[in-house]
Structures are given as structure tokens and as C-alpha cells.
Coordinates of C-alpha atoms and ligand atoms in Angstrom, one line a residue:
X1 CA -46.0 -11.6 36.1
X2 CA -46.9 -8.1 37.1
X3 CA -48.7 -7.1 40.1
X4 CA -52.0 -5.4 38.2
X5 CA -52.0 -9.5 36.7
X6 CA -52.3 -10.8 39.8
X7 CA -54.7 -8.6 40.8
X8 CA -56.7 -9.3 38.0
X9 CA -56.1 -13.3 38.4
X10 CA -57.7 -12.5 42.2
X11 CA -60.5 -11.1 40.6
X12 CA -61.2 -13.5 38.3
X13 CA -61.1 -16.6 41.4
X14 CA -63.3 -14.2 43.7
X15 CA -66.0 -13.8 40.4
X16 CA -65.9 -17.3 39.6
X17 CA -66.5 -18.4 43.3
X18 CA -69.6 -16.0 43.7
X19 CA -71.3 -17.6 40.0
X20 CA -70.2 -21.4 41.7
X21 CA -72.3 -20.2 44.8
X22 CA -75.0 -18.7 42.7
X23 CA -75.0 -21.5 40.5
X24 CA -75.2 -24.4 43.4
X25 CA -77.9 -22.3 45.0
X26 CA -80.3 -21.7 41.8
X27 CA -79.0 -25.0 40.1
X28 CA -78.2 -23.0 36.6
X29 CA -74.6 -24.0 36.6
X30 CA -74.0 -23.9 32.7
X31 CA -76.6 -20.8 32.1
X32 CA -74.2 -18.2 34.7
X33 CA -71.3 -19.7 34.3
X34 CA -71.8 -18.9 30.0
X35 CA -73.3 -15.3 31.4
X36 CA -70.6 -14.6 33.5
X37 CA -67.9 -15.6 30.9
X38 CA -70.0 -13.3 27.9
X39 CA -69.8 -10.6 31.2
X40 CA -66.1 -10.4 31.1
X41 CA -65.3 -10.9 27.6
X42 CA -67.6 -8.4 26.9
X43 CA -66.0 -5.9 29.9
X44 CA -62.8 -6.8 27.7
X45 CA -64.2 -6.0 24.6
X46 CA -65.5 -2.5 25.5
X47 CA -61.8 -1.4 27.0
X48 CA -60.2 -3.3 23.9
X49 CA -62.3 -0.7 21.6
X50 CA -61.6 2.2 24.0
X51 CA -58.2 1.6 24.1
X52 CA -57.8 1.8 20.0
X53 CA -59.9 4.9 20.2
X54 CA -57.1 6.7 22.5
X55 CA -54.5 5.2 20.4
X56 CA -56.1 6.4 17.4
X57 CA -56.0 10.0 18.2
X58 CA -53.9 10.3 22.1
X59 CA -55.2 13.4 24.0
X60 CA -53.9 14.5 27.4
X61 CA -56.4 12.5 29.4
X62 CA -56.0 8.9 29.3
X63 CA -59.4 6.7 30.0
X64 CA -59.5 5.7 33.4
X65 CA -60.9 2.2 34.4
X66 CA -60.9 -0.2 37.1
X67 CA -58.7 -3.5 37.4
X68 CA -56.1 -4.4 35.0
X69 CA -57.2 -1.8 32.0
X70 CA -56.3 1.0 34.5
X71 CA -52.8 0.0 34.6
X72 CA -52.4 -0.9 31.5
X73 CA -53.9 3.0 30.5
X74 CA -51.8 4.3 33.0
X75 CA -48.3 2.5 31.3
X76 CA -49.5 4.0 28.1
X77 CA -50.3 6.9 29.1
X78 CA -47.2 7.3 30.8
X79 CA -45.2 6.1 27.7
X80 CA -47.4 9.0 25.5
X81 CA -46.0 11.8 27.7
X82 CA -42.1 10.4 27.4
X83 CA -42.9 10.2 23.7
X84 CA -44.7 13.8 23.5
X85 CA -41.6 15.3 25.9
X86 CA -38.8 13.8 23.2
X87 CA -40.6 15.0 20.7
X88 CA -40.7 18.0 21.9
X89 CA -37.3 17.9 23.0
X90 CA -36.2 16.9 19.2
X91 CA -38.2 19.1 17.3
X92 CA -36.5 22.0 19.7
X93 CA -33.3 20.8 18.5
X94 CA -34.3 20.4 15.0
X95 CA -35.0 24.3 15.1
X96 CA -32.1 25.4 16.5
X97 CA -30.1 23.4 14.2
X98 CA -32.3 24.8 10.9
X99 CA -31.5 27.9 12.8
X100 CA -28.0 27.9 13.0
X101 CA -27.7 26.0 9.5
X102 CA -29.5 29.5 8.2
X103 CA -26.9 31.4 9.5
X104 CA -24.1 29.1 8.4
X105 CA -21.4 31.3 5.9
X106 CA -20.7 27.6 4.3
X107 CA -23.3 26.0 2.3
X108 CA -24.6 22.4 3.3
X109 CA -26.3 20.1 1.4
X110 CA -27.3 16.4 3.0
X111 CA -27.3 13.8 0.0
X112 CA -28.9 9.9 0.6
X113 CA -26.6 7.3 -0.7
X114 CA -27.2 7.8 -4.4
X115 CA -25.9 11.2 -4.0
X116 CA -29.8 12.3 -4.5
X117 CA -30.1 15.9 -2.4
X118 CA -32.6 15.5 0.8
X119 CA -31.9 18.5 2.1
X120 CA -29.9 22.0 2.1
X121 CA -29.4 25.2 3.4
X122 CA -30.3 28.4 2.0
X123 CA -26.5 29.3 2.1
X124 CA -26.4 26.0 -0.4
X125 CA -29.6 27.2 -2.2
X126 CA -27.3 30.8 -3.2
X127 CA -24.2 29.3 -4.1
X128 CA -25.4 26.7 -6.0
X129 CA -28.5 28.1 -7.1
X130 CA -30.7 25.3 -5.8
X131 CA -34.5 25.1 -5.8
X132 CA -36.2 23.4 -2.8
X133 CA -39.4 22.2 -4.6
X134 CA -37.9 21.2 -7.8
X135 CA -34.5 19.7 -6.6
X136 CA -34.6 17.8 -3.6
X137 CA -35.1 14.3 -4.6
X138 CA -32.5 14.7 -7.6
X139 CA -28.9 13.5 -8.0
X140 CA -26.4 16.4 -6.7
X141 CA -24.5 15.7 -10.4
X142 CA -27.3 16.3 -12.8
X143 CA -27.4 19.9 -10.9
X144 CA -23.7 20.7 -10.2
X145 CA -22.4 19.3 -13.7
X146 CA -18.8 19.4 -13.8
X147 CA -16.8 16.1 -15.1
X148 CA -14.1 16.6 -12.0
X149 CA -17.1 16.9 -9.5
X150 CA -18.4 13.6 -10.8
X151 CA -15.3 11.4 -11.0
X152 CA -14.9 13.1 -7.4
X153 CA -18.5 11.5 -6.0
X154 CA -17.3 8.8 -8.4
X155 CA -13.6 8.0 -6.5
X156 CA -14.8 8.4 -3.5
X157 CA -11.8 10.0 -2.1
X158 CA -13.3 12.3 0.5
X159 CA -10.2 12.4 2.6
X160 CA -9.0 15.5 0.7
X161 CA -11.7 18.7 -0.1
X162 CA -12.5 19.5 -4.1
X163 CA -11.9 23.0 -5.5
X164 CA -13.4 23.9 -8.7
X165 CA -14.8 27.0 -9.9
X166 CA -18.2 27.8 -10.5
X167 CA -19.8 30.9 -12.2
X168 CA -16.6 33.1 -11.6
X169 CA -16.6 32.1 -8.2
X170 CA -14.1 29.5 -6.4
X171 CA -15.6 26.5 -4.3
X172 CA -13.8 24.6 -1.6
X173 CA -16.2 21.6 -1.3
X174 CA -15.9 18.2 0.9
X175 CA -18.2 15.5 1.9
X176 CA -18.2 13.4 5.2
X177 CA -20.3 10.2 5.2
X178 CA -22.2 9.1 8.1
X179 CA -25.1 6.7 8.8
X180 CA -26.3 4.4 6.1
X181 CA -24.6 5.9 3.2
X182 CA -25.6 9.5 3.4
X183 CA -23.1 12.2 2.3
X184 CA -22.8 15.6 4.2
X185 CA -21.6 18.5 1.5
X186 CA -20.2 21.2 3.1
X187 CA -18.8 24.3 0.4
X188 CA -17.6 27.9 1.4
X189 CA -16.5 30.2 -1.2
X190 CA -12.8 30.7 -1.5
X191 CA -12.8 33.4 -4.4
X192 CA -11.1 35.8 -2.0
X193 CA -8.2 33.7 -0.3
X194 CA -8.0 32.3 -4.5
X195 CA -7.4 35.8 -5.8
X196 CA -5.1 36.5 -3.1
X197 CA -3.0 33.0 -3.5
X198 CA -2.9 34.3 -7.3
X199 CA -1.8 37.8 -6.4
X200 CA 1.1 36.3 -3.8
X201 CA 2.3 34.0 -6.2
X202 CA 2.5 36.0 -9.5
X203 CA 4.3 38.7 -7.3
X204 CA 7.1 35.8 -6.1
X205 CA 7.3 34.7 -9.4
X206 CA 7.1 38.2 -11.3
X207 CA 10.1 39.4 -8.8
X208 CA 11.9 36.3 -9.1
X209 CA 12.0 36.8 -12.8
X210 CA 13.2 40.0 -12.6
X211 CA 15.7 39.4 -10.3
X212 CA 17.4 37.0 -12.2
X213 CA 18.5 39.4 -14.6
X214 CA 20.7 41.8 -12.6
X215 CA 22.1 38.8 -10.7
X216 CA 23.3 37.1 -14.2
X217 CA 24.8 40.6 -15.1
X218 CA 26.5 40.8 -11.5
X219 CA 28.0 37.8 -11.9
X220 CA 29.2 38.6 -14.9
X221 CA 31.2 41.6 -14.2
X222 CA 32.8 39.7 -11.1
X223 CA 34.1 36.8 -13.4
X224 CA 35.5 39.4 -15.6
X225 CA 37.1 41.5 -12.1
X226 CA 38.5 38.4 -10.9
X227 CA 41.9 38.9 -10.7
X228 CA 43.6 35.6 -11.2
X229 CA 46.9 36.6 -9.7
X230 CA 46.0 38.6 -7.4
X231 CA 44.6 36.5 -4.4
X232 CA 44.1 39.4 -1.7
X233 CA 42.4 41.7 -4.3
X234 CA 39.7 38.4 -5.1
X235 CA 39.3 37.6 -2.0
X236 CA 35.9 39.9 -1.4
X237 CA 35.2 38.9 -5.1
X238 CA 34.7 35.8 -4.7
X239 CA 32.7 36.4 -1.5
X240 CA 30.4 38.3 -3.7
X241 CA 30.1 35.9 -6.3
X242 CA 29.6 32.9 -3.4
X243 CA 26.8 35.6 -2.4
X244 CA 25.4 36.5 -5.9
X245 CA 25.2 31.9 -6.5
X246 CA 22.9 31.8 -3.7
X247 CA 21.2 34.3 -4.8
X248 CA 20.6 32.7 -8.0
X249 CA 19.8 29.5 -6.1
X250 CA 17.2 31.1 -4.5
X251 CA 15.4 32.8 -7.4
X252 CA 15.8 29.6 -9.1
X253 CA 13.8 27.6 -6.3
X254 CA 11.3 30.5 -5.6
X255 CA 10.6 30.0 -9.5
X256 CA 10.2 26.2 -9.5
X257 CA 7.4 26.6 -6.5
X258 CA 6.0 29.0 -8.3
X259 CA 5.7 26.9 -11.4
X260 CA 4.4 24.0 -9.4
X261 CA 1.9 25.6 -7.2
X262 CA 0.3 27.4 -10.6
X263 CA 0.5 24.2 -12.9
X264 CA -2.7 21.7 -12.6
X265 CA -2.8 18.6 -11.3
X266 CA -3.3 15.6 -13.0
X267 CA -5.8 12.9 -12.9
X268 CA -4.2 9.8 -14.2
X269 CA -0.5 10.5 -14.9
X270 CA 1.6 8.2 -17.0
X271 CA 3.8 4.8 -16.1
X272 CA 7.3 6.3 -14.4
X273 CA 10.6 4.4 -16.2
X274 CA 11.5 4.4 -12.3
X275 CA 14.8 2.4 -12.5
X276 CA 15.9 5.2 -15.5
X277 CA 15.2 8.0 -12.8
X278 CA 16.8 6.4 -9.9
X279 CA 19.6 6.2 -11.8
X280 CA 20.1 9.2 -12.9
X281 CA 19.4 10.9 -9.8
X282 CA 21.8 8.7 -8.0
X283 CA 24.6 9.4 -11.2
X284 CA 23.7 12.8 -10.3
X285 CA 24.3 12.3 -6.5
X286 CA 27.9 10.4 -6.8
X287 CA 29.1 13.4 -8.7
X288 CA 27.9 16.2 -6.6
X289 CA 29.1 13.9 -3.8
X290 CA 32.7 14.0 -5.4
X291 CA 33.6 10.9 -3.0
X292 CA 33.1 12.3 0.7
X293 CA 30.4 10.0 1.1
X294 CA 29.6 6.1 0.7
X295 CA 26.7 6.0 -1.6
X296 CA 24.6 3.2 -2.1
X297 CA 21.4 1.6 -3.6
X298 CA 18.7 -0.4 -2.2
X299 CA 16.3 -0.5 -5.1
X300 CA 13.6 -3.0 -5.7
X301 CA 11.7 -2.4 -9.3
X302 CA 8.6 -0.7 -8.2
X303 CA 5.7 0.6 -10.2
X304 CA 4.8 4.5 -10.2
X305 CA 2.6 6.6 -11.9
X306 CA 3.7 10.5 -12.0
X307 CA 5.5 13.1 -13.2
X308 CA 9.0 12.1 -14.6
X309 CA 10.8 16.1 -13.7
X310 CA 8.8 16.5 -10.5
X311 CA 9.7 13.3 -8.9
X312 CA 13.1 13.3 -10.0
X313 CA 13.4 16.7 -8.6
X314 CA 12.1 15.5 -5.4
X315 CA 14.6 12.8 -4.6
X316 CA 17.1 14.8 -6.0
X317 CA 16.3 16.9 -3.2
X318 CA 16.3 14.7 -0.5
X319 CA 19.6 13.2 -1.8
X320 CA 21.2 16.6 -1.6
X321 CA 19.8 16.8 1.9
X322 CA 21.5 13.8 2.6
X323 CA 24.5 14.9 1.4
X324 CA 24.7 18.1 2.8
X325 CA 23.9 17.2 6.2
X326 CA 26.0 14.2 6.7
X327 CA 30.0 14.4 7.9
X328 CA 32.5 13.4 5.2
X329 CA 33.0 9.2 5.6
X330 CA 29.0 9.0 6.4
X331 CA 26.4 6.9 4.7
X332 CA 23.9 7.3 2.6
X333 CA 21.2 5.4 0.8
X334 CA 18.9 6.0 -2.2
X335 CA 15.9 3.6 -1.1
X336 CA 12.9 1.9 -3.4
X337 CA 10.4 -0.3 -2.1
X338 CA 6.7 -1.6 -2.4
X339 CA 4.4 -3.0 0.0
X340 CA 0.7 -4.1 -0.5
X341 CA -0.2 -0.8 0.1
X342 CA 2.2 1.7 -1.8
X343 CA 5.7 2.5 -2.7
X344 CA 8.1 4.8 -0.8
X345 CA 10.9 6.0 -2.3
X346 CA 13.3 7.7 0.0
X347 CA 17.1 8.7 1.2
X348 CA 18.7 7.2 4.5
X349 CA 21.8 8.8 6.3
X350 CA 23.6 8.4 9.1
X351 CA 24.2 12.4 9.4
X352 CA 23.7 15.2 11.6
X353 CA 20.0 14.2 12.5
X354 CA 17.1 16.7 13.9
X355 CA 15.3 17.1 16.7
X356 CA 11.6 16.0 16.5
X357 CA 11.0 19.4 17.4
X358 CA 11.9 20.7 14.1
X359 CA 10.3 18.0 12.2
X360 CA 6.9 19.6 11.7
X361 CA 8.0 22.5 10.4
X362 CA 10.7 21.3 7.9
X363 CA 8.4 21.8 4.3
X364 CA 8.3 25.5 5.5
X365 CA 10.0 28.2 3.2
X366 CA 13.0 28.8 4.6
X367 CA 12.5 27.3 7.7
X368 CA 16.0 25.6 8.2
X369 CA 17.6 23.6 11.5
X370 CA 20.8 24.9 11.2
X371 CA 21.0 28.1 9.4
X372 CA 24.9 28.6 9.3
X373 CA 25.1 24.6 8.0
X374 CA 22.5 25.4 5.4
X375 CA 23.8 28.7 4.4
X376 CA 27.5 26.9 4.3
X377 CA 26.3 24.3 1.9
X378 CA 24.7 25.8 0.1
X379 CA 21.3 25.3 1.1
X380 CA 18.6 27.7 0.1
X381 CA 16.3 26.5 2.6
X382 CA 13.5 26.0 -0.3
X383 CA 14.2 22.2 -1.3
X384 CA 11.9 20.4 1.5
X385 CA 8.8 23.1 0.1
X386 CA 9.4 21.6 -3.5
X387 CA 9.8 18.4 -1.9
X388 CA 6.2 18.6 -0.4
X389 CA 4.8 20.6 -3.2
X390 CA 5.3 17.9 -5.5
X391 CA 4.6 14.9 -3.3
X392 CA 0.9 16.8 -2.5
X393 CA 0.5 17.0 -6.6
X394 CA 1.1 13.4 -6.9
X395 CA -1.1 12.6 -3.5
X396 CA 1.9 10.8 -1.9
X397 CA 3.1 12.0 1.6
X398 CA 6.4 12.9 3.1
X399 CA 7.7 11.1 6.1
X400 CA 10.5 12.2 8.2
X401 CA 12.2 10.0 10.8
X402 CA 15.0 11.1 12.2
X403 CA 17.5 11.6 15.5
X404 CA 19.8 13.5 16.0
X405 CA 23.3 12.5 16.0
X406 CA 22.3 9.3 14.3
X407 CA 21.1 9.9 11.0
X408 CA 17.4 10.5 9.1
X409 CA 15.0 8.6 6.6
X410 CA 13.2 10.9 4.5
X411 CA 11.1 8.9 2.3
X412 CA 8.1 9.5 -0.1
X413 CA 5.4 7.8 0.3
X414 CA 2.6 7.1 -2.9
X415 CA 0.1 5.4 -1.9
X416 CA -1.6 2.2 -4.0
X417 CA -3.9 3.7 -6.8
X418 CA -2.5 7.2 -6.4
Ligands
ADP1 P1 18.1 23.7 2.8 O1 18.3 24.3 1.5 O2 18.5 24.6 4.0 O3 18.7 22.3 2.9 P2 15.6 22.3 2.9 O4 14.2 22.8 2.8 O5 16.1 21.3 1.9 O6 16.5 23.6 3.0 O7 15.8 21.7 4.3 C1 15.3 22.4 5.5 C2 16.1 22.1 6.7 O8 15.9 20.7 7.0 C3 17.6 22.1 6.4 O9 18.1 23.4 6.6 C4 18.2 21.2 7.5 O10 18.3 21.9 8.7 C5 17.1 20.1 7.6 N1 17.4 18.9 6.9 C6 17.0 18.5 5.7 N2 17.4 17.3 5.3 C7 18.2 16.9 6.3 C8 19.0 15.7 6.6 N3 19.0 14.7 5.7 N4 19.6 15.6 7.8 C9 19.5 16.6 8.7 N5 18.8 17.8 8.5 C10 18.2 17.9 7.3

């Protein structure tokens, strides 16, 4: 019990002695003991009604009284003015943050759990032409109506953003949920970095194009100058044609990104025959291999929706890799497998291995370990790009283990439902 409790248990003993006293004196026991009892409940009554008055409508000055009501308009008057200064506090950082959402570049849009919008900012209110009296309240669908947008809210797939045009104009959007189901929309316009992507990659693929050409003819010509019996005369001949072939290798690969960073991706792509492309991608592999290597399978039959030519393209790839960067004698495996939650596909070696250093950077264009190796082989330094191009089409990941002197993994990974 609190102290004001006890004093107001005091209170009531000293007040109950004085009407015994006055009550053996006068002889009225019953008549001031009932009066004194109506007294207090009354006293009670009176600071009951007070105290719902002040709750009612709280001003800065709390009633004052004596006994236990004092303390108990001191506690709540006390707990008023923490209330009023968070308040305060909250409503200061509900500016700033209205504040700086006003200034925002990127639109945001707050949606409850049935995607209905609750609030936005007037970068949000320009982009997508939103009205605050009409549409808050109202499902962020029926106002942005685009079929891809909706199976997006639909999938639930947040983990990557959505781009999708919109009056001429190209939206990045993605969401982050928090709290009890509520969606955060965030969108910046990306028409600019678009048009630019467009520009850079019509100009590969224009040059690539018309590069091929002269690069055909070149070789050409040396095919015809090659001298068959006379070695010393072919000798820089054939060092340009080894030249022009890489060349060609190149312009070949720049043109297969190109064509895979402008085609669209696609929702639901059909059943893979996956033991049909294993095979032929390992038939491929033996031959190009011409027997420096011991090749082998480990397949299990595994279930995968994609692109036939992209995927084979990818192992293909990563079986080159393999091949490429592993001594004569060295093994290497073509790799299928499923686990509860996807199938990887992938290409061990005991080769030359790579530094974890160099393991981040591996999917860059031209971005090679060894440069004299690559450039040896044959290497163009394009094939990991494709690689990564295609695995990001199909939502699957690449994963790279590997050390050097003992050999890497690269394996693809598609994850269930993808
Ligand atoms: P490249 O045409 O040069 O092989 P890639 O993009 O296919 O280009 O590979 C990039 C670089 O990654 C290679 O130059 C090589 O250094 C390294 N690399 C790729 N695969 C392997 C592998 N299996 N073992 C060791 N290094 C590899």
C-alpha cells in the first residue's frame, strides 16, 4: 500500500475515534456514526465528480485537495504533463517527417494490409496522379491498373523492385512491409537511367553488328593468303586469324547480352526436358574437351521451368569455364540436384581455383583472373556476364565456391516456385 493510503487509513481511525467519543458522550451512537459515514462518502463523492470534470477536459492546473485526492490529482496530473510532453514530442517528429517526405525525389505511398492507400506524399500524388480526398481509403490496384503490378501485390515477392512504365514515363517501385501487414511503396522515376540503358545497349549492339562484317571478310582473305607450304610466310597469318576468332568471339558474346538484356522476361516459363539439355551440353563438353579431361555426371532428374537456349547456354558456359581453367588430367563434373527448397545445377573442378578476392567481381564484363590464361584459351572474358544475365531472367542465383589450387563449384541456383 502506498503512503497517501496510509495516511488516509490514519485519518479515517482518528475520525472514527472523535464520533466514538462524541457518540459515548451525547449517547447518539447510530445517528453520528450514519452522519459521519454520509460525511465521507459524500467528501468522496464531491472529488469523485471533480476528478471526471478534469478528466473530461485536462487544463494546466490540476484541482488541489487535502488527504488522499491530493495525491491521487497530483499522480494524474503528473502523468497529463508526460502525456502532453510525448505528444508534443511526437507530433514534432510527425512534422519533420511530413517535412522531409515533401521534399522526398521518390514517391511514397503507405498502404494497410489490403493494399488500401492510407497515406502518400505529394511526390506520390505527381507521379501517380493521386487525389487525397478521393483516394485514400481505396485499393492501390484499382488506381495504378496494370495486370504485372497486380500479380506483383498478388506474389508477394517484394525481395526484388518492379519496373513498369507508366504514361511515357519509367517507374522503379518496391514495397517493404512492416507492422501488422502494412506495405511501404516507395517509386522514383527511372526514365532517364532507362533511356540511357537503351542508348548504351543499342550502341553495343549496333557496333557489334557492324563489326561482324569486316571481321567475316578479314577472315576470309587470310584463309585464302594462307600459304599451305609455306610455314614462315603463315606464321603472322595465322596469328591474325587466332586474332580476328577472338574477335569474332567477342562480337558474338557482346550480341548475345545484348539480346538478353533487351528481351522480356517471362512470368511463367515452360517445363525444361532437363535430362535432354544436360546431355547435350555435356556431348557438347566431351567434344570440345577432346580427352584432356575426365568428365563426369552426377545428375539426379530434377524439375525446371525456364528457357531451354538460355540455360543451356549458361551451363555450357560454366562447363567451358571448367574446362579451360583446369590442367590436362583434372576433373570435372556436370552437377544436378534438388533439395526442398530448389535445384542447382552446376560444374565442379579440381582446376586452377580463385582467390575470394576475385570472386565478387567475376559476372563483370571482361573482368578476368588471369588475363594471359583467358586470352590463351580463348576466353573472351563475357561468359560469366551471360551466365548471370540469364540466371537473373530466370530469378535463380549464381554461386561461386572456389580455392585456389584446388578447384571451384560454380553452380546455379533456381529457387522452388521460380
Ligand atoms: P573468360 O572468357 O575469360 O573465361 P568468364 O566471364 O567466363 O570469362 O570468366 C571470368 C574469369 O573467371 C575468367 O577469366 C577466369 O579468370 C575466372 N574463371 C571462370 N571460371 C573459372 C573456373 N572454373 N576456374 C577458375 N577460374 C575461373
Amino acid at each position: 500500500m502506498t503512503a497517501c493510503v496510509w495516511r488516509e487509513i490514519r485519518f479515517l481511525s482518528i475520525l472514527l475515534m472523535v464520533l466514538l467519543i462524541i457518540s459515548s458522550i451525547t449517547g447518539y451512537t447510530l445517528a453520528i456514526l450514519f452522519t459521519g459515514l454520509v460525511g465521507y462518502t459524500l467528501w468522496n463523492l464531491y472529488h469523485i465528480n471533480r476528478l471526471s470534470r478534469w478528466l473530461n477536459n485536462p487544463s494546466k492546473k490540476a484541482p488541489e485537495s487535502k488527504g488522499v485526492w491530493d495525491d491521487v490529482y497530483y499522480q494524474l496530473y503528473q502523468l497529463y504533463k508526460r502525456q502532453r510532453k510525448a505528444r508534443r514530442r511526437l507530433k514534432n517528429i510527425l512534422q519533420r517527417f511530413q517535412e522531409s517526405t515533401h521534399v522526398l525525389p521518390y514517391a511514397v505511398i503507405v498502404l494497410d494490409s489490403r493494399y488500401n492507400i492510407e497515406w502518400f506524399n505529394p511526390a506520390a500524388k505527381t507521379m501517380f496522379k493521386l487525389n487525397v480526398k478521393s483516394d485514400i481509403g481505396h485499393r492501390i490496384d484499382n488506381l495504378i491498373r496494370l495486370p504485372e503490378f497486380s500479380g506483383y501485390l498478388l506474389n508477394k515477392k517484394f525481395d526484388h523492385q518492379f519496373e513498369f512504365k507508366l504514361a511515357k514515363k519509367a517507374i522503379a517501385l518496391s514495397v517493404t512491409p512492416y507492422g501488422q501487414g502494412q506495405l511501404l511503396i516507395s517509386a522514383r522515376d527511372i526514365t532517364q537511367q532507362f533511356l540511357l540503358d537503351n542508348m548504351r545497349r543499342d550502341f553495343v549492339s549496333n557496333a557489334s553488328h557492324e563489326l561482324r562484317t569486316p571481321v567475316t571478310v578479314i577472315m576470309g582473305y587470310i584463309e585464302l593468303l594462307l600459304d599451305k607450304e609455306n610455314v614462315k610466310k603463315n606464321h603472322p597469318l595465322e596469328k591474325i586469324q587466332q586474332q580476328s576468332k577472338r574477335l569474332e568471339n567477342i562480337i558474338s558474346e557482346l550480341l548475345v547480352l545484348a539480346k538478353l538484356e533487351a528481351a522480356q522476361v517471362i512470368d511463367s516459363p515452360a517445363q525444361l526436358n532437363t535430362k535432354k539439355l544436360l546431355t547435350e551440353v555435356f556431348d557438347d563438353a566431351i567434344a570440345l574437351d577432346n580427352g584432356r579431361h575426365k568428365l563426369s555426371t552426377d545428375i539426379d532428374s530434377v524439375k525446371l521451368n525456364g528457357r531451354y537456349a538460355e540455360i543451356r547456354m549458361a551451363i555450357s558456359n560454366l562447363l567451358t569455364n571448367a574446362i579451360r581453367y583446369t590442367d590436362d588430367g583434372g576433373h570435372i563434373k556436370l552437377f544436378a540436384k534438388t533439395d526442398p527448397w530448389g535445384v542447382t545445377i552446376g560444374v565442379k573442378d579440381d582446376g586452377i581455383g580463385i582467390d575470394y578476392t576475385h570472386v565478387s567481381r567475376l559476372t563483370e564484363r571482361f573482368y578476368r583472373v588471369d588475363e594471359g590464361r583467358s586470352k590463351e584459351q580463348g576466353g573472351t572474358g563475357l561468359g560469366l556476364a551471360i551466365v548471370k544475365q540469364i540466371l537473373d531472367r530466370h530469378g535463380a542465383q549464381l554461386r561461386i565456391q572456389s580455392t585456389p589450387g584446388h578447384g571451384s563449384v560454380f553452380s546455379c541456383y533456381f529457387a522452388l516456385g521460380k
